[in-house]
Coordinates of C-alpha atoms in Angstrom, one line a residue:
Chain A
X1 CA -13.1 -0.1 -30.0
X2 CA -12.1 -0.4 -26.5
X3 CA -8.5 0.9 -25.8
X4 CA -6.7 1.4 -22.9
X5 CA -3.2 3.1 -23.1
X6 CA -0.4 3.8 -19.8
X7 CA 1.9 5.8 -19.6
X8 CA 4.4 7.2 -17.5
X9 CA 6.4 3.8 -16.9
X10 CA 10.4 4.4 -16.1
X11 CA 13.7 4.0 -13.8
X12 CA 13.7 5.5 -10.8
X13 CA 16.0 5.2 -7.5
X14 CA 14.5 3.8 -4.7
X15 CA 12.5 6.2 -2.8
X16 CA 11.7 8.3 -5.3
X17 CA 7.9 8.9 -7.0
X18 CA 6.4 8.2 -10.3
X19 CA 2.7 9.0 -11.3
X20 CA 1.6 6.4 -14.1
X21 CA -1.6 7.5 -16.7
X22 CA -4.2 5.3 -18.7
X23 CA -5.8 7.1 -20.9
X24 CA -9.3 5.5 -21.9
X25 CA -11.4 5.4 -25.1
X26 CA -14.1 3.4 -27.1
X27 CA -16.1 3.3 -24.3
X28 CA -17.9 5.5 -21.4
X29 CA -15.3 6.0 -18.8
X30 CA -17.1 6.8 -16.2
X31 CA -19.7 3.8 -15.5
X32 CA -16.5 1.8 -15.0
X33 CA -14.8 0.7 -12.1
X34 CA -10.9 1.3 -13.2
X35 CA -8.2 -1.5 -11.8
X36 CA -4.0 -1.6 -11.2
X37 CA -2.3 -5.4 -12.0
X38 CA 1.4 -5.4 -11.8
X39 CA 3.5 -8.4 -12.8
X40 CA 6.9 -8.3 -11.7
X41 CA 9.4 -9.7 -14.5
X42 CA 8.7 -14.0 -14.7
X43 CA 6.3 -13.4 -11.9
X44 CA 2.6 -13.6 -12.1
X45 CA -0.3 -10.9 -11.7
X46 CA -0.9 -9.0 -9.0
X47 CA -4.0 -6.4 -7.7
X48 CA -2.5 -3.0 -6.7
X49 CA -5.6 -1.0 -6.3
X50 CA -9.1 -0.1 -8.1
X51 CA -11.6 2.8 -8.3
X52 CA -15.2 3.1 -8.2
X53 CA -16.6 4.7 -10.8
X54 CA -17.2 8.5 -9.0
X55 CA -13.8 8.0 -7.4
X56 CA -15.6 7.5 -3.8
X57 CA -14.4 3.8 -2.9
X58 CA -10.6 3.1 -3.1
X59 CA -8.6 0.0 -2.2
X60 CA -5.5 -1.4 -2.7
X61 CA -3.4 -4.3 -1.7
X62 CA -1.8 -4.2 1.7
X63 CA 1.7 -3.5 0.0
X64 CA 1.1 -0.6 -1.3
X65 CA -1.2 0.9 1.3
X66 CA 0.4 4.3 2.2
X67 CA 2.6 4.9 -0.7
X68 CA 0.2 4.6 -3.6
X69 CA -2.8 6.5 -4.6
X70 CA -5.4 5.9 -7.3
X71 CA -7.5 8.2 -9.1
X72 CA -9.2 9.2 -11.8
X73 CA -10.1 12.2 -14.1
X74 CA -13.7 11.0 -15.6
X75 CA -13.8 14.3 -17.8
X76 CA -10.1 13.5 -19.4
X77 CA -11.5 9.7 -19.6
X78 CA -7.9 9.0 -17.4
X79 CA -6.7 6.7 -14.6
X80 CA -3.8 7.5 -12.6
X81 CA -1.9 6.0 -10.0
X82 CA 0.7 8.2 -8.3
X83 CA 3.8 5.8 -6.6
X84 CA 5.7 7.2 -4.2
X85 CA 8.6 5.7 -1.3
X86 CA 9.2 3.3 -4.3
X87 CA 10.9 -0.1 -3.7
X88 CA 12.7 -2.7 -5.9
X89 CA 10.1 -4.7 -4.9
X90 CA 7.8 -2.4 -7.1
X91 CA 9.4 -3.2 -10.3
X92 CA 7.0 -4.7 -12.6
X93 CA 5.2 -4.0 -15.7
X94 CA 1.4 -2.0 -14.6
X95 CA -1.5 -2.7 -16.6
X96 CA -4.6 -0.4 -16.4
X97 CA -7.9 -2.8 -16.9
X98 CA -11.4 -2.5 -17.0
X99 CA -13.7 -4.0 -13.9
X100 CA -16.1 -5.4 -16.5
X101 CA -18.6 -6.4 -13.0
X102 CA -18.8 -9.6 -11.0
X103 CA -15.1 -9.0 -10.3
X104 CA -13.4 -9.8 -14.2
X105 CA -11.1 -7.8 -16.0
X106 CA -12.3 -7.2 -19.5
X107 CA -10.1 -4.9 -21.5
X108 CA -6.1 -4.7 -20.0
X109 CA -3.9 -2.0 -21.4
X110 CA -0.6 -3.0 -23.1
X111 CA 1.4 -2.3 -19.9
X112 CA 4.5 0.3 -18.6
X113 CA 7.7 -0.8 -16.8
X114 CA 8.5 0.4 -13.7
X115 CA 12.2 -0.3 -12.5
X116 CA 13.1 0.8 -9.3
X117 CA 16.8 0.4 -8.9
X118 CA 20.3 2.4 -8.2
Chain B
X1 CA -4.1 -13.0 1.4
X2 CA -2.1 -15.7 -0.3
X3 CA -2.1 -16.4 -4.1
X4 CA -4.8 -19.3 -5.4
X5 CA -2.6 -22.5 -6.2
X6 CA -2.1 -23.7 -10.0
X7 CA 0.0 -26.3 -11.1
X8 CA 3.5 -24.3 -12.8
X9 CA 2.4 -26.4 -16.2
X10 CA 0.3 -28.3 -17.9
X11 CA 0.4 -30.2 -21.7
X12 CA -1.2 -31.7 -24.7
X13 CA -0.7 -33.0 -27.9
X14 CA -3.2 -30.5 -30.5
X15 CA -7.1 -31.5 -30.5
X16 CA -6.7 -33.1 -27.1
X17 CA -7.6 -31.2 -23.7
X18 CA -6.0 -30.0 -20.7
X19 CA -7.5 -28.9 -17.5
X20 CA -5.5 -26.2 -14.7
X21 CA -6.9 -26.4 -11.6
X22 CA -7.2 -23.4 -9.2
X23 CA -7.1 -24.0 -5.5
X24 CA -7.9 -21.1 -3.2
X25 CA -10.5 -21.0 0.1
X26 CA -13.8 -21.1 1.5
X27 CA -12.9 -16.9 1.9
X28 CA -12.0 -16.8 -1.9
X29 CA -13.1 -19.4 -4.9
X30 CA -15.2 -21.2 -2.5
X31 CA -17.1 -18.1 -0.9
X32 CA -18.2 -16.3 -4.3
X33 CA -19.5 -17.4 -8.0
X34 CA -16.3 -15.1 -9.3
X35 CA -14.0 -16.8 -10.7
X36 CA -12.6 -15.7 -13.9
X37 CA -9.8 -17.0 -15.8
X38 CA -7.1 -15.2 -17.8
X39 CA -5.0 -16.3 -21.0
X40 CA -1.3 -14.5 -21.3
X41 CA 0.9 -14.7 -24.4
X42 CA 4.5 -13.8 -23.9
X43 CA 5.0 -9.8 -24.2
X44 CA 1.4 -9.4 -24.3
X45 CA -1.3 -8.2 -21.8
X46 CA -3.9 -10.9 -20.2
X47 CA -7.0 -11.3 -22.0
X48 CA -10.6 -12.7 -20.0
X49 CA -11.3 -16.1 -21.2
X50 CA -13.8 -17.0 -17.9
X51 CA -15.8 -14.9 -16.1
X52 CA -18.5 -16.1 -13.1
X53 CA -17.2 -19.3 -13.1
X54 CA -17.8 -20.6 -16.4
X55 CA -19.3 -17.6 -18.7
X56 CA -17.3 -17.0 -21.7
X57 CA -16.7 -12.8 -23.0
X58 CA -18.2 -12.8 -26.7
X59 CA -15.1 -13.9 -29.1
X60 CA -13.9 -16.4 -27.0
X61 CA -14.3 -19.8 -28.4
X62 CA -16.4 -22.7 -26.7
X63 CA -13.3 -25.0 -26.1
X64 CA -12.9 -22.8 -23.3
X65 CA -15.1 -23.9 -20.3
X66 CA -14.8 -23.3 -16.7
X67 CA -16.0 -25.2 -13.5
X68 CA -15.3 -25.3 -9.9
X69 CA -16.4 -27.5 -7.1
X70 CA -15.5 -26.4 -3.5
X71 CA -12.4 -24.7 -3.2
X72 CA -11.3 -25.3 -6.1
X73 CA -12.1 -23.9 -9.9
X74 CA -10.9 -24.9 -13.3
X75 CA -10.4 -24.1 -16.8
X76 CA -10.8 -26.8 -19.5
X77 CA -9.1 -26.4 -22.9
X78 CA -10.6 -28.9 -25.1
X79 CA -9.2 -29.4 -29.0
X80 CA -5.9 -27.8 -27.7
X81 CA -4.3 -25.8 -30.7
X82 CA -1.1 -24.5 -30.7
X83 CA -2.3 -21.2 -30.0
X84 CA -3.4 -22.1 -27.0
X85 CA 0.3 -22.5 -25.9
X86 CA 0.1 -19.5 -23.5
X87 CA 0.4 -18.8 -19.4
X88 CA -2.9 -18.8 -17.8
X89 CA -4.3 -17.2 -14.6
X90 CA -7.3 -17.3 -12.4
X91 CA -8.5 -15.2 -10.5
X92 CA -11.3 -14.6 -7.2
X93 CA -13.2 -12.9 -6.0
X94 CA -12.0 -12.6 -2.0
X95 CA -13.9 -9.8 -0.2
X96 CA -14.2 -5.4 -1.2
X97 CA -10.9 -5.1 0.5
X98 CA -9.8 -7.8 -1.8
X99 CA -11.4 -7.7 -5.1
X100 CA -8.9 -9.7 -6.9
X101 CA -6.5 -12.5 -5.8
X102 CA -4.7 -14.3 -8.7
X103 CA -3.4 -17.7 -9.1
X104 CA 0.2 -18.5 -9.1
X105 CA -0.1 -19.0 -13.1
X106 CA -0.1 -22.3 -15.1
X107 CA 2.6 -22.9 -18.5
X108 CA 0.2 -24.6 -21.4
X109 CA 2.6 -26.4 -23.6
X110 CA 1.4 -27.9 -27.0
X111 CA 3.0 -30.7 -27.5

């Protein structure tokens, strides 16, 4: 069985850093590309950034570009996303998903807050 | 890149059928076959209903069918059961800068 669980969710004052985990099982995590959807609270989904499977192709949505880094640990099956210079306008709960190809999202974690606030 | 446009709701009465509509650009759902649709229970994660247009993931059922003509995609629900009642998103496809742009999100109500 496919799961996908984050970690690492929190409150934290703006400007500060967090580094958010997914830790992957039930399939092979590295033949995967690895995504980052936010949704802030009422809002809808948003693309923060994705992975190629080897790590070698990163992108993220202009946003974030800067502050935010992806990566990913294929021999501890994990998926990271390190957030620093946070903002309120960060605050949302962050899903780690599987790129299943042709640009879908198969399997979606359960999700961590992030609340950036004084 | 601006959000694909969905209507903020859409109802039915159970067993009849509702269609969302997705309107994004000739650079997004009108450029590329990848258009996928996602079904979103309160406190829960999204869950691929609609991939490619109009492929269904194994598990999901066949009252779920997908479309698009132009700029615009949609997702059908047809036999509406209460369920159903959920917040659905698409989603496109929009360049390898851009892999995903979302919709704004639609409210399914079963009446």
């Amino acid at each position: 069985e496919v799961q996908l669980v984050e970690s690492g969710g929190g409150l934290v004052q703006p400007g500060g850093s967090l580094r958010l985990s997914c830790a992957a099982s039930g399939f092979t995590f590295s033949n995967y590309w690895m995504t980052w959807v936010r949704q802030a609270p009422g809002k809808g989904l948003e693309w923060v950034a994705n992975i190629k499977q080897d790590g070698s192709e990163k992108y993220y949505v202009d946003s974030v570009k800067g502050r935010f880094t992806i990566s990913r640990d294929n021999a501890k099956n994990s998926l990271y996303l390190q957030m620093n210079s946070l903002r309120a306008e960060d605050t949302a709960v962050y899903y780690c998903a599987r790129g299943r190809g042709s640009y879908s999202l198969d399997y979606w974690g359960q999700g961590t807050l992030v609340t950036v606030s004084s | 890149q601006s959000a694909l446009t969905q209507p903020p709701s859409a109802s039915g009465s159970p067993g009849q059928s509702v269609t969302i509509s997705c309107t994004g650009t000739s650079s997004d759902v009108g450029g590329y076959n990848y258009v996928s649709w996602y079904q979103q229970h309160p406190g829960k994660a999204p869950k691929l209903m609609i991939y490619e247009v109009s492929k269904r993931p194994s598990g999901v059922p066949d009252r779920f069918s997908g479309s698009k003509s132009g700029n615009t995609a949609s997702l059908t629900v047809s036999g509406l059961q209460a369920e159903d009642e959920a917040d659905y998103y698409c989603s496109s496809y929009a360049g390898s800068n851009i892999p995903y742009v979302f919709g704004t999100g639609t409210k399914v109500t079963v009446l």
